[in-house]
Amino acid sequence: MTREELLSRKASRNCHGQDSSYFLGWQEYEKNPYHPTTNPAGIIQMGLAENQLSFDLVESWLEGHPDAGELKRDGVSVFRELALFQDYHGLPAFKNALAQLMEEIRGNEVRFDPAKLVLTAGATSANEILMFCLAEPGEAFLVPTPYYPGFDRDLKWRTGVEIVPIRCSSSNGFKITKMALNAAYRRAQKHDLRVKGVLVTNPSNPLGTTMSYDEIDTLLDFVASKDIHLISDEIYSGTNFGSPPFISMAQAVSGRANILARVHIVVSLSKDLGLPGFRVGAIHSNNESVVSAATKMSSFGLISSQTQYLLSQLLSDKAFTANYIRENTKRLKRRHSLLVKGLESIGISCLKSNSGLFCWVDMRHLLNSSTFEGEMETWKKIVYDVGLNISPGSSCHCDEPGWFRMCFANMSEETLHVAMKRLKEFVAEGNGNGGNSCGRSRSKSETKMTKWVLQSSNADATNGKSERFIINRSCPDALSLSIILKSYNTLVVVTVAVYATPSVYLTSTICTISEPTSSPSESEEIKDIIPQMIVATAESRERRNQFRCDRKVEEYEHMRWPMPTSSYGERFRLKVDLKEMQQQSALETVAAEMETKQIYSRSADRKVDSGSVGLMWKWMTGSGYHRIIRLKHQSTLA
Amino acid sequence: MNKVVGHRVELSEIATSNTHGEDSPYFAGWKAYDEDPYDPVNNPSGVIQMGLAENQVSFDLLEDYLEQHPEASNWGNGISSFRENALFQDYHGLKTFRKAMASFMEQIRGGKAKFDPDRIVLTAGATAANELLTFILADPGDALLIPTPYYPGFDRDLRWRTGVNIVPIRCDSSNGFQVTLKALEAAYAKAEAAEMKVRGVLLTNPSNPLGTAVARAVLEDILDFAARKDIHLISDEIYSGSVFASPEFVSVAEIVEARGYRNCERVHIVYSLSKDLGLPGFRVGTIYSYNNRVVTTARRMSSFTLVSSQTQKTLASMLSDEEFTKYYIRTNRERLKRRYEYIIQGLERAGIECLQGNAGLFCWMNLGPLLEEQTREGELRLWKLILHEVRLNISPGSSCHCSEPGWFRVCFANMSLHTLEVALTRIYDFTQKSKTIKSLIN
């Protein structure tokens, strides 16, 4: 047995996601943290959704109530009873107080029964427990993008559950639509993933927005029609500082008896009260079986009784909670507007938001190319040169490059001013200016592309004239390869996913086209590129030993072409069998294919041969999360 | 109609399975106790809880400490210390606390083993520590070998969510339930025959429910076995500070050091403050691994089960006070020893023998002679009789997967001496009555 084999697959796998840019930025910050006097040139941490604005309120309460901290009641020690208290039902006094706080935060418009609450060591654990309760390994939950990067760990790592993204876009303020829900559902089905539910964060992390009644209705209708669960992660419910007011799923579902038992709410005191260290999370569910199973599972992550006691005292003080909620949201609102106005003054806008500890910032115009590579480029500049650790949208699985999450409540107002000043200088220096601004005003005639050209990735930054990309943004374990064909007025995503049976044989390939293409010639070209992608994807899987690919495209039964408009956004199953084909001949086939299609490498005079195709694959399948291959329009090479 | 059916099928198998084991007699007895708990004044005929391995004999020491050091449980005058503490969610844990834990673990082992604070991974209790290690060391369908009798909670902790199997290493009274090479090989072969990949051996040392520390030679054999099979050894040492009599406790850490850390990457120790310090409510467990990758992965996984920073702070302060910890360890041992001797003598008077123990909060009692038939059913009938007639909740050996009927685990540290006296009187009366009945029948 090798050393690798000594550990489980979960231990060896990378699904905890802690090597992503989200966490890398943190590491950079830790190496060189900003301090106003001792390290004024250090990195300012804007990637941490902490609430430090209202500590003084809790502190002054503690000063007035020393018993709570000192494990006393009316001056007498309660240490003995707390030390032994390990009932997984939790301290009744704490559960009652928590239920009341949840009601108060929701404007007392809904009741929470403490008997339906399950206490967990933080929302991290609450979400994982719900996954364990609701889905089998290999089943899926739909999660709207962009989403909290930690979900890749929390929901998937130990449970074996898959996340299928509900793709939201800036065109409607990243709102969840019926179409996006259905598309995600179908995508899961096409992957043979059984969908067990939808998980939303409301208020949203990273958007900082709350869901409207319409959005919630759409979601609840969807959940009802598909007979699946809904997890509403409401850990930011107490941070709703502006209108429209936050609507809890508990309120929205109250009139819908048919799905009452399928809606589960997750709360926590980490954000609303700013106490992440105390590890207090909870699940509220109307489903008795879920409450019962989750309570038993909470044995794996109970809350310290000492902490339960302290918080039961704190939260039962109604005068305190009322004042805290009011004052905290007031302060958040002020902070939020400081950041929004600061960004505005330097020509950066944010998604309009009303909650959370962060803004969703639109820096698309600062990117040298509107690609995820361009996003990483800008992100690195902001971390290393500007000295701000912010979170790139890609770490939140955002589908559009150029969005960033900036936190505003984990620092002093002075530090926030310093951050704004730095960013202002960065923008004034002309960074990113001229990025793709010319691209946006391109005339329509120029979008009629006839041929794609494959270009080796890191050869050259794009000049912004046209952008065609092959992107594999998925985690190394995912079985898909996508190309995003972005012209000036359309965004076309072609995804090829290769499927393997459990016995590791390649079985079939699935292809997605996200949107109608603008011209027949464009769709012809997409059609042409698909076979190459299939082979490339299959090869890359094999290289990672995910299954044995016998490398032969024996049968390639074509999809209907051109696709009927109604089917866009769907996946099309292509029957492909890659048996008995030698690697070299596969390379040659693709090379020939590219030759025929006049697809050239970056150096226009060099023809594509199997060697360069091999290089391309090697690069594409190399380590790292972002593997991008540029496709350039032939005319731009001239 | 659809709805009802839907509700049945829509939850996961884990949620609906019985692997959590809470329907076993071990937990059923707790419920009976909860419904009618003994109280010397208000309910003198109630059920006495002897199924709960809690340590209540040394609380006063901790209380005194907290009384003298109010800053341990509060944030003192420094306002910023609350802020810092409330925000602290680094999964590495408070450095001061990890250092204090490492040093406490060394003290318990009489300084015969060294612990590096950077290898300490904190978890919310040993329950989570054991599950975490199982997730890290085994894949669903793989097996861990565990000597019987074992802690009933393992069925939940190790199997429920991980999908890992437990294959028992069958031990019996003929050699005082010690693990033998033959039993290890037999268990291994059994797992292989069932096409399970064996990933490790899990040992509780000192043993729960036996109340005995594993002999050095046996420990060496088990480690050699693990090396030979290229599998892991998890040593659950949560009772290591509760060894009150000779032979002395030998931690696997000592053996690892004695062997110059050869093969140490397969050795992992689980510890907790629930038993030795009597703080189950505070949820403090730890994994100590000699394997770097296990340390890194366990730390990442500990995000699901972190220890409250408030509690870390309190205990960091308490356990950093070496004068206090030394006094505590010594006094707690003396008190446990006295308790143990008291119960053993009481049971002897009632004509009951126990396995010779030297650790833990319980003794392993042989009621075989009282069984009507030497089967699991016979054992459970006697257990019910004791629960409902004698009004004592003890744990039947079968709930610990003991292969011989008639053994019971009896806890002695979770009650006052007076309550223990009442319990022993009840047992005495019961055995006397049984004798009389038997002689009448004969």
mmCIF file of C-alpha atoms in Angstrom, chain B residues 367-368 370-386 396 398 405-408:
data_model
loop_
_atom_site.group_PDB
_atom_site.id
_atom_site.type_symbol
_atom_site.label_atom_id
_atom_site.label_comp_id
_atom_site.label_asym_id
_atom_site.label_seq_id
_atom_site.Cartn_x
_atom_site.Cartn_y
_atom_site.Cartn_z
ATOM 1 C CA LEU B 367 -23.755 -11.720 36.563
ATOM 2 C CA GLY B 368 -23.383 -14.910 34.535
ATOM 3 C CA LEU B 370 -27.628 -15.299 37.797
ATOM 4 C CA LEU B 371 -28.699 -15.940 34.207
ATOM 5 C CA GLU B 372 -31.511 -18.393 33.646
ATOM 6 C CA GLU B 373 -30.018 -19.218 30.290
ATOM 7 C CA GLN B 374 -26.598 -18.333 28.980
ATOM 8 C CA THR B 375 -27.776 -16.367 25.974
ATOM 9 C CA ARG B 376 -28.188 -12.768 24.926
ATOM 10 C CA GLU B 377 -31.918 -13.118 25.597
ATOM 11 C CA GLY B 378 -31.190 -14.400 29.086
ATOM 12 C CA GLU B 379 -28.922 -11.449 29.672
ATOM 13 C CA LEU B 380 -31.511 -8.955 28.480
ATOM 14 C CA ARG B 381 -34.179 -10.566 30.682
ATOM 15 C CA LEU B 382 -31.946 -10.124 33.691
ATOM 16 C CA TRP B 383 -31.144 -6.561 32.590
ATOM 17 C CA LYS B 384 -34.843 -5.715 32.408
ATOM 18 C CA LEU B 385 -35.411 -7.285 35.791
ATOM 19 C CA ILE B 386 -32.642 -5.168 37.293
ATOM 20 C CA PRO B 396 -25.786 -5.083 29.423
ATOM 21 C CA SER B 398 -24.529 -7.323 24.694
ATOM 22 C CA PRO B 405 -23.619 -13.256 28.041
ATOM 23 C CA GLY B 406 -23.879 -12.166 31.652
ATOM 24 C CA TRP B 407 -21.477 -9.232 31.835
ATOM 25 C CA PHE B 408 -22.641 -5.745 32.765
#
